[in-house]
XYZ file of C-alpha atoms in Angstrom:
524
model
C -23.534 52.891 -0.451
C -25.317 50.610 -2.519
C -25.494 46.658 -2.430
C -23.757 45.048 -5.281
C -27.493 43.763 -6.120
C -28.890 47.034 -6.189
C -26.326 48.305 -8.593
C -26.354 45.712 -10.160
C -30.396 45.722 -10.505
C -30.661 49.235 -11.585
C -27.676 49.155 -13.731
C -27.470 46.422 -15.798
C -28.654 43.686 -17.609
C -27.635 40.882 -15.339
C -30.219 37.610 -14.489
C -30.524 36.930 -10.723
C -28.393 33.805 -11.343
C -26.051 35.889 -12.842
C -26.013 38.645 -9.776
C -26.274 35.523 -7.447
C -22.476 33.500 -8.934
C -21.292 37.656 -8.375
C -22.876 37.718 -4.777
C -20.535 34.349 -4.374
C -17.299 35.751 -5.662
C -17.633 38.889 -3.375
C -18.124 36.397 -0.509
C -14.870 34.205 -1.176
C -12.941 36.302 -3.043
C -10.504 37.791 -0.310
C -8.541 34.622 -0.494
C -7.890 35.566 -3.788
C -6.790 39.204 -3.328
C -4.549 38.094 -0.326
C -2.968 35.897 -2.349
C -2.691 38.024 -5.250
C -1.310 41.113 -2.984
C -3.488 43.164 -5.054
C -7.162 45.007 -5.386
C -9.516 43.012 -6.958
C -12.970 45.285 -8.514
C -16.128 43.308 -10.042
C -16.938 44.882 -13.048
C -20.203 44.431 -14.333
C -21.102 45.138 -18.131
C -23.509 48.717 -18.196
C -24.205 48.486 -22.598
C -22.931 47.443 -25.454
C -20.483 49.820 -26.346
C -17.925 48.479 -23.569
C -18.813 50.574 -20.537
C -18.721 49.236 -17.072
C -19.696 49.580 -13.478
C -17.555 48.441 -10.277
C -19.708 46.510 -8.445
C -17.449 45.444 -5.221
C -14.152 46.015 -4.409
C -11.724 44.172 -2.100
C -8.440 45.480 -0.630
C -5.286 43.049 0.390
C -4.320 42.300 3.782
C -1.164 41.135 2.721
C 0.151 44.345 0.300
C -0.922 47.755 0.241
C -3.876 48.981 -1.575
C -3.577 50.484 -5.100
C -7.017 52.731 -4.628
C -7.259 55.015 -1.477
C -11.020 55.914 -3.253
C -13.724 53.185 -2.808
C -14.318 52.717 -6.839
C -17.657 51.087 -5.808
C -20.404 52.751 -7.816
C -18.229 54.072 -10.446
C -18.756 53.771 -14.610
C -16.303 54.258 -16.685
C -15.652 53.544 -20.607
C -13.181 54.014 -23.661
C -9.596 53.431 -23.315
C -9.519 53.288 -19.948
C -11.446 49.828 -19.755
C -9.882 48.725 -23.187
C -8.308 44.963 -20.447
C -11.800 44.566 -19.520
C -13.571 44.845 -23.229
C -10.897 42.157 -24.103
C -11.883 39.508 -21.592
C -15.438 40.448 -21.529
C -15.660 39.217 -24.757
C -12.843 37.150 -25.634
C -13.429 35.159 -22.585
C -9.850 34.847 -21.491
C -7.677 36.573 -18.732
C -5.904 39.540 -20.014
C -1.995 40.141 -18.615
C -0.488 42.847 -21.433
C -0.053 45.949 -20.936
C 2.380 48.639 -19.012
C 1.246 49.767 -15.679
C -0.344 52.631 -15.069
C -0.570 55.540 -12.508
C -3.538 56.429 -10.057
C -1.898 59.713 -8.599
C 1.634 58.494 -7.283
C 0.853 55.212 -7.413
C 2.124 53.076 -9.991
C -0.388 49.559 -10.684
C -0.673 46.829 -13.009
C -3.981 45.708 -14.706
C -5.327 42.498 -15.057
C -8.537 41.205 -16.549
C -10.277 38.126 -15.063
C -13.922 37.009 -16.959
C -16.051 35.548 -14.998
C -18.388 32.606 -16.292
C -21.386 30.645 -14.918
C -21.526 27.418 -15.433
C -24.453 26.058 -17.050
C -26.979 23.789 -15.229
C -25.271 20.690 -16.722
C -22.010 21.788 -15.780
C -20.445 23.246 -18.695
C -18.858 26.600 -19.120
C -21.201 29.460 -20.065
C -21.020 32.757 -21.130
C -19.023 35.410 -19.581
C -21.083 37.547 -17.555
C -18.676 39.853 -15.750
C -15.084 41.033 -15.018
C -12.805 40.655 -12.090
C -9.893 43.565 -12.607
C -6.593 42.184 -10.476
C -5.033 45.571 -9.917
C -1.766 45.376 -8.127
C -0.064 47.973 -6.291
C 3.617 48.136 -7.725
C 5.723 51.137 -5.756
C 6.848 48.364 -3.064
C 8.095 45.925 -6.095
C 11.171 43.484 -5.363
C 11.623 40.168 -6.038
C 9.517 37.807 -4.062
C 10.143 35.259 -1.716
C 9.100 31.460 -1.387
C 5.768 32.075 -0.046
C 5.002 35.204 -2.065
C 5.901 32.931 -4.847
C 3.661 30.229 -3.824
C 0.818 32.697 -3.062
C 0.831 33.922 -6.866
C 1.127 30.292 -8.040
C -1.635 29.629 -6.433
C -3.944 32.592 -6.463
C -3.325 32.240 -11.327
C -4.795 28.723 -10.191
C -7.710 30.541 -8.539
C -8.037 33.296 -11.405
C -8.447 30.648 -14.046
C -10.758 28.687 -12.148
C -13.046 32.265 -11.903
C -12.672 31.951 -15.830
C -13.626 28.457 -15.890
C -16.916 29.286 -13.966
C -15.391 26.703 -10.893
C -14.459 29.101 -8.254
C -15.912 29.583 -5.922
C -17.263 26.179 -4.795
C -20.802 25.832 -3.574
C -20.877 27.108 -0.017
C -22.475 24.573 2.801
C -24.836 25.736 5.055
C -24.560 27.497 7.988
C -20.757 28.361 7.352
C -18.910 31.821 6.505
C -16.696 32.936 4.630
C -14.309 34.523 7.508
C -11.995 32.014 8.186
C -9.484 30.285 8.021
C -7.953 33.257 5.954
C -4.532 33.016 3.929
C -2.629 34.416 6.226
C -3.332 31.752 9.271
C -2.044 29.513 7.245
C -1.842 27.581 3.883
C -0.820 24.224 2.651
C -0.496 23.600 -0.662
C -0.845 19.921 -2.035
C 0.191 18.288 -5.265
C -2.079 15.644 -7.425
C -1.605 13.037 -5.134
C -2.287 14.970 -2.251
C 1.588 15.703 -0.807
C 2.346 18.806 1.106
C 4.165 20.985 -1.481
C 4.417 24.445 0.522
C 3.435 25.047 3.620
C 3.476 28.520 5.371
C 5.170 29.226 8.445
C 1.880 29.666 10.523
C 0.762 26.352 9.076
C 3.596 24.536 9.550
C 2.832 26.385 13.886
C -0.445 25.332 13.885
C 0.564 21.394 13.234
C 2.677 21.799 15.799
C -0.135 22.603 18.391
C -1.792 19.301 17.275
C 1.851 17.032 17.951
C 3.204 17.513 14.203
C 7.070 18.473 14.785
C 8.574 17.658 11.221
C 8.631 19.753 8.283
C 5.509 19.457 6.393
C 7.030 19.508 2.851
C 6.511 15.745 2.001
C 3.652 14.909 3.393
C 0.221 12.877 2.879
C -1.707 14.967 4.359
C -4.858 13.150 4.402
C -3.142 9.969 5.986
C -1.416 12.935 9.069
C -5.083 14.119 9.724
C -5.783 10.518 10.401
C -2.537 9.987 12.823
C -2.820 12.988 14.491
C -6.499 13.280 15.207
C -7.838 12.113 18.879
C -10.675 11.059 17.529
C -10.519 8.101 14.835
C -13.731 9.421 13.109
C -12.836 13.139 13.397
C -9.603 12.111 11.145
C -11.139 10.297 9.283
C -13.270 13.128 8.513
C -10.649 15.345 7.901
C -8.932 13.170 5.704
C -11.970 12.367 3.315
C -12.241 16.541 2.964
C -8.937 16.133 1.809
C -9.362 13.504 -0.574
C -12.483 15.258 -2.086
C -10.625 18.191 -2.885
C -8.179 16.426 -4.733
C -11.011 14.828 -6.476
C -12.415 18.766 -7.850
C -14.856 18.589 -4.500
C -15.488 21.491 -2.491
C -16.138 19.580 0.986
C -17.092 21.382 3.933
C -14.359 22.459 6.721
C -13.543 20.396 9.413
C -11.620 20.301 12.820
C -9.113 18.538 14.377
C -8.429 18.418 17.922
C -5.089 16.776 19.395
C -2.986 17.187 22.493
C -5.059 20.120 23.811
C -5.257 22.309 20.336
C -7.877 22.625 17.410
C -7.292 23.448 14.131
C -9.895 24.502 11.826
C -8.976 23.325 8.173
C -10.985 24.763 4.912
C -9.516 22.074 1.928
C -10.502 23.824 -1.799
C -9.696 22.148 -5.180
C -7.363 23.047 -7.425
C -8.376 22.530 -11.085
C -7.834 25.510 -13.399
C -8.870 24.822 -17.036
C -10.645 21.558 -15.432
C -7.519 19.694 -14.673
C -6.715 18.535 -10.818
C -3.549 19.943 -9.907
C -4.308 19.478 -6.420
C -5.489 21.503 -3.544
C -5.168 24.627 -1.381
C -5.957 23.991 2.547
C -6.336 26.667 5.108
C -5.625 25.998 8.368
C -6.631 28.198 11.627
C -5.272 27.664 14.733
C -9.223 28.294 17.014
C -7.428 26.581 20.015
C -8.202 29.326 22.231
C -11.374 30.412 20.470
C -12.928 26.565 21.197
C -12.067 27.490 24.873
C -13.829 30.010 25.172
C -16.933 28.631 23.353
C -16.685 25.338 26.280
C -16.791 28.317 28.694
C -19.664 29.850 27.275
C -21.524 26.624 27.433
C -20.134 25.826 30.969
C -21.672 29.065 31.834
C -24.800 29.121 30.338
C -25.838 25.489 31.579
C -24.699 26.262 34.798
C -27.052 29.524 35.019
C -29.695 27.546 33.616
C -29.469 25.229 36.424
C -29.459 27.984 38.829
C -32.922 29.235 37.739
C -34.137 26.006 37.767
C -33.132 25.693 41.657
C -34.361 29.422 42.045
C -37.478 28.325 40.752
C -37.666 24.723 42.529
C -36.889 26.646 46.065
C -39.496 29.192 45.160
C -42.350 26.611 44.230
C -41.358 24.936 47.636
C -41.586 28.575 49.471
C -45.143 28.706 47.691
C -46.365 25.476 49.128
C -45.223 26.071 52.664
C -47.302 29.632 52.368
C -49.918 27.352 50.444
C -49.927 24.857 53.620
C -49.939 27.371 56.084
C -52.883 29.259 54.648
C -54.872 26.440 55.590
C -54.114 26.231 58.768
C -54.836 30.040 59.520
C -57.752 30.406 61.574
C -58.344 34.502 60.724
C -59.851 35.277 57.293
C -57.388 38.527 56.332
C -53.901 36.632 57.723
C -55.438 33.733 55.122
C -55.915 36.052 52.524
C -52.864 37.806 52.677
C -50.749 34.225 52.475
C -53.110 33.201 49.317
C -51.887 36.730 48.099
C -47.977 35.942 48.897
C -48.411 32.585 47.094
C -49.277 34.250 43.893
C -46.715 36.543 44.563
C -43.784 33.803 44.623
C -45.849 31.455 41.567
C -44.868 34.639 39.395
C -41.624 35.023 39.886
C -40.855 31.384 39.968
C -42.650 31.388 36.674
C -39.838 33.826 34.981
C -37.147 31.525 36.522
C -38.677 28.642 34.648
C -38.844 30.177 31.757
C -35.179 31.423 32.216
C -33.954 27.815 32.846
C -35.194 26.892 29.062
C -33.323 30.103 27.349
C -30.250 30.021 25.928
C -29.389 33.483 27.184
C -30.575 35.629 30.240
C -33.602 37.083 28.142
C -37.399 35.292 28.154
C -40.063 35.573 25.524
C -42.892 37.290 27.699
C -45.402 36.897 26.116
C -46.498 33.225 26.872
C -45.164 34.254 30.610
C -48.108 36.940 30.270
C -51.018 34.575 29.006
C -49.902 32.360 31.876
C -50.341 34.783 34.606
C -53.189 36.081 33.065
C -55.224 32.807 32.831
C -53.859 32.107 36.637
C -55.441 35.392 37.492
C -59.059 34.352 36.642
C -58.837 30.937 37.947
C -58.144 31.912 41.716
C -59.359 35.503 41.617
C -62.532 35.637 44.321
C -65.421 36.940 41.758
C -68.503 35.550 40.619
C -68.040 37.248 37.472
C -66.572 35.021 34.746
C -63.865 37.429 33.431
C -62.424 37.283 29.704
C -58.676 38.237 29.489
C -56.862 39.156 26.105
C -53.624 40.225 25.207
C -53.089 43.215 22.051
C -49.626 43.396 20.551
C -46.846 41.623 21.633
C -43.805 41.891 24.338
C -41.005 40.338 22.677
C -38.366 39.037 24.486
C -37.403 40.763 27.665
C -33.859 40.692 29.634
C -34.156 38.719 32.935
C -34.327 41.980 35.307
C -37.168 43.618 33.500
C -39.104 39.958 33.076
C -38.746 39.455 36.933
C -40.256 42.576 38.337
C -42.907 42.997 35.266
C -44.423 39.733 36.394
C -45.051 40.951 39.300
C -46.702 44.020 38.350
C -48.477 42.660 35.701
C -49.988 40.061 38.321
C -51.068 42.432 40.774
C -52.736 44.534 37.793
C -54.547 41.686 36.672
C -55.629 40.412 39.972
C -57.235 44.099 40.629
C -58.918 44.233 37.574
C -60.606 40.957 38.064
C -61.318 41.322 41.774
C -62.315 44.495 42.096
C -63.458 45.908 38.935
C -66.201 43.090 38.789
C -66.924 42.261 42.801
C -69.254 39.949 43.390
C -72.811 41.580 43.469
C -74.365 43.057 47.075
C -70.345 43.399 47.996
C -69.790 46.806 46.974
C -68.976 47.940 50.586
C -66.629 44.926 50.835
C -65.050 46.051 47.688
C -64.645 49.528 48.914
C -62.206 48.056 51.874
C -60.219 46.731 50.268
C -59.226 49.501 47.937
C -60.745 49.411 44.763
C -64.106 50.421 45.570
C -66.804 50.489 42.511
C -67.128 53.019 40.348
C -69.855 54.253 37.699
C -68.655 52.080 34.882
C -71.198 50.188 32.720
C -71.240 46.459 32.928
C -73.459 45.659 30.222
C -70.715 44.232 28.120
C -69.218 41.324 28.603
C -66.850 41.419 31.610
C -63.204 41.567 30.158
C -59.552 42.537 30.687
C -57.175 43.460 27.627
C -53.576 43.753 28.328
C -52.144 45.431 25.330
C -48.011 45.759 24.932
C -46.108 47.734 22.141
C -42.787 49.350 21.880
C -41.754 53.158 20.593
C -38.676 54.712 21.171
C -36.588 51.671 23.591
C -40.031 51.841 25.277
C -42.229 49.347 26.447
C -45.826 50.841 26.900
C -48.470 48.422 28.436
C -51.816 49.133 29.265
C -53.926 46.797 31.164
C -57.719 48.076 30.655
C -61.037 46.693 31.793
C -64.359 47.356 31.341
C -65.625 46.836 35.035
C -67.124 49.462 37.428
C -63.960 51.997 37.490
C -62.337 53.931 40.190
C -64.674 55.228 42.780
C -64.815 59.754 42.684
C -62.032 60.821 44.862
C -59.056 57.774 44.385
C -55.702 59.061 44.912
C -53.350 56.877 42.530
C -50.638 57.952 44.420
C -51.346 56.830 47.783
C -54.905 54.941 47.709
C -54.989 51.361 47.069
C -54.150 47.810 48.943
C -50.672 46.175 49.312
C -50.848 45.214 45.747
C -50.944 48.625 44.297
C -48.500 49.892 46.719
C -46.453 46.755 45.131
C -46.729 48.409 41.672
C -45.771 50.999 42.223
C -42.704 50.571 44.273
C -41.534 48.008 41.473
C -42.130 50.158 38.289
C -40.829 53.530 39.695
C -37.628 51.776 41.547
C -36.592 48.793 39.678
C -38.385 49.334 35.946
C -37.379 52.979 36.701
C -40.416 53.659 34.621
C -43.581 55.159 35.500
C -47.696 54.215 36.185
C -50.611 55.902 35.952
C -54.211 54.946 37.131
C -57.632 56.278 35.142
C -60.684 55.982 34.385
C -61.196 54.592 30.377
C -62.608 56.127 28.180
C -65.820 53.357 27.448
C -65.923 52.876 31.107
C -63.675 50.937 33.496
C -60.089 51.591 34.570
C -57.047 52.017 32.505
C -53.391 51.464 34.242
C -50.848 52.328 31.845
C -46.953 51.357 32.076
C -44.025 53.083 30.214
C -41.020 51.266 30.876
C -37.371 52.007 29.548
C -35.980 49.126 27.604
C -32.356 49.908 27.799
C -30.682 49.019 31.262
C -26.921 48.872 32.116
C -25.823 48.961 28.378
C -28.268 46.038 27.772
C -31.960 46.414 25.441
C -34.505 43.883 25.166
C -35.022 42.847 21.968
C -38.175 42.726 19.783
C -39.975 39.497 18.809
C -38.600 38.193 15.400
């Protein structure tokens, strides 16, 4: 299905302001249709000889619908849009007429135009048409707060018409809520509670409020009931500027345990204050959940921190004892374990800082790849680079990929460029030289991309290459061994070892991205 801007776009005449004020109504305009208890279709003009195009469509919550067909996308002309020729360009709202029948169902027509208001605030031309179709077969006379619903929702309609509806949205809030029906207080001029809905009227309660509502200053009971003397006073002043024609942004209220989320709108059709509409939503148990979240999150950050503090202090105690081992290989093979540890405590760090349980590897990867040169045993001067980028990885992946990525990296430096006259030395320890050509400038490339909830890494130098006869599924030291226990039993991916094709050795990782209903996500 289309966007209402591509319709729009490719259908009509419309300026992007024009399509922008529509874009708003869409986003507000459920309010309206709840409080209308009928459909409400954007109409958008196609020509000049009255034919239209729906544009959006909205269905109550509070009535039933009077189109089971989307009517998005549709044109249609002659008699049958004769309401919305009349308010398209006589610029007022259209109510005449007999109902009419869509199959069994039985509706009434109305014709809303809607203008946008000129940069100095006046009342421009109409540019569209809101049809308020309402579903009749469940007709029968209405009660207080149906009554107060369509009161309030021709107050809306004519504010549409008057180009002020709906207000300016604020930044960084939705349209989603507070909704009509969880709860609505209506206020007069001077800013006294005229109706109030039964699931208003509850969600006072839950802040201390016991008495009927009816009565009211509202703006002075914010103030009373508020635990916070500069939270009510907050929700008062949104108060107040509605009642002044402002559209101020929503505000909470917290007392005896409960929050209540209150959205206050203006209520000024034809330009004259009336007074205002407020929503209220009881988000008691939704701001519970939210302190959870946080409670959670900062107390898993602080366990990676400790994970990585205890690991640091593992890597020091290897570190010390190191030094104090007399035999070369037991030395090397605690140098090796304290790289081992640095990695890993390097994802916890970088977990402690995140907001969630996922890391952005690629800095974690131009860490461990600058580590690797500075306490790799060559004479060499290696160059490292990275191609492409990780994104940001879940914690499980992150945690093991470090690893393997550091062993990698440490093999490619150590042994693809040994120190020269150490060949045979080289050869012991698993990596022995190969045939590759060294007369470019030594140099490891790590290079990451992602096809298919795949991560494929290849980490490629341009040193001597495997030696004729290397089994990559048995030969190498500990550290290969490492790699490959890690990415075929906890990446439950796969590795394979080769020769490149300008010379040097290519190891190249495939690595499923989705784990336990969970997929890392690619860099933004």
């Amino acid at each position: 299905m289309s966007t209402l801007r591509d319709l729009a776009e490719e259908h009509t005449q419309l300026r992007p302001a024009d399509i922008d004020h529509l874009h708003r109504i869409a986003g507000d305009w459920q309010l309206l249709s709840d409080m209308s208890f009928a459909d409400l279709l954007l109409w958008a003009p196609v020509d000049a000889d009255g034919t239209f195009l729906c544009v959006a469509q909205v269905r109550p919550t509070t009535a039933p619908t009077a189109y089971q067909d989307d009517q998005v996308g549709r044109i249609v002309g002659g008699p049958e849009v004769a309401h919305l020729e009349v308010a398209y360009r006589q610029g007022r709202i259209w109510r005449e007429g007999d109902p009419v029948w869509y199959g069994d169902v039985p509706a009434r027509h109305e014709a809303i135009p809607v203008r946008l208001r000129t940069a100095d605030g006046e009342a421009g031309e109409v540019v569209a048409v809101v049809g308020r179709d309402t579903n009749l077969s469940t007709a029968r006379t209405p009660s207080q707060l149906e009554l107060n619903y369509l009161t309030t929702a021709d107050d809306l309609a004519q504010m549409i018409a008057d180009g002020t509806f709906p207000p300016p949205r604020h930044p960084g809030e939705t349209t989603s809520a507070p909704r009509v029906g969880d709860g609505l207080v209506r206020l007069d001029a001077n800013g006294k509670v005229t109706y109030a809905s039964p699931n208003a009227q509850s969600a006072y309660r839950r802040l201390g409020y016991a008495s009927h509502l009816v009565g009211e200053d509202l703006a002075a009971l914010h103030r009373r009931l508020a635990n916070d003397p500069l939270e009510g006073t907050d929700a008062a002043n949104a108060v107040l500027a509605a009642l002044r024609g402002d559209a101020p942004p929503r505000r909470e209220i917290d007392a005896r345990g409960a929050t209540v989320l209150t959205r206050a709108l203006p209520l000024m059709p034809a330009g004259v204050p009336i007074g205002a509409l407020v929503l209220v939503r009881d988000i008691t148990e939704v701001r519970r959940r939210d302190r959870a979240l946080i409670t959670k999150d900062a107390t898993i950050r602080e366990i990676h921190h400790r994970v990585k503090n205890n690991l640091q202090t593992v890597a020091a105690l290897l570190r010390l004892q190191a030094r104090r081992v007399a035999m070369p290989e037991a030395r090397v093979a605690l140098e090796d374990s304290v790289r081992r540890v640095a990695s890993i405590a390097l994802v916890h760090e970088t977990l402690s800082m995140s907001s969630d349980e996922a890391v952005e590897f690629d800095t974690i990867v131009d860490r461990v790849a600058s580590a690797a040169t500075e306490v790799a045993a060559t004479e060499v001067p290696v160059g490292m680079r990275r191609k492409g980028s990780f994104g940001v990885l879940p914690a499980e992946i992150a945690t093991s990929l470090v690893m393997v990525l550091n062993e990698l990296l440490l093999n490619a430096v150590e042994h693809g460029f040994p120190p020269a006259g150490d060949e045979e030395e080289a050869a012991g320890a698993g990596e022995p030289p190969g045939a590759g050509d060294l007369a470019s400038a030594p140099e490891v490339v790590v290079a990451a991309h992602r096809f298919r909830k795949q991560l494929h890494v290849t980490v490629t130098d341009n040193g001597r290459g495997l030696p004729a006869g290397f089994d990559a599924d048995s030969g190498g030291n500990l550290g290969l061994q490492i790699v490959r226990a890690l990415v075929t039993g906890e990446l439950r991916g796969s590795i394979e070892l080769r020769d490149a094709s300008g010379g040097g050795t290519e190891a190249v990782l495939v690595v499923p991205l989705a784990r336990g209903g969970e997929q890392g996500r690619s860099a933004s």
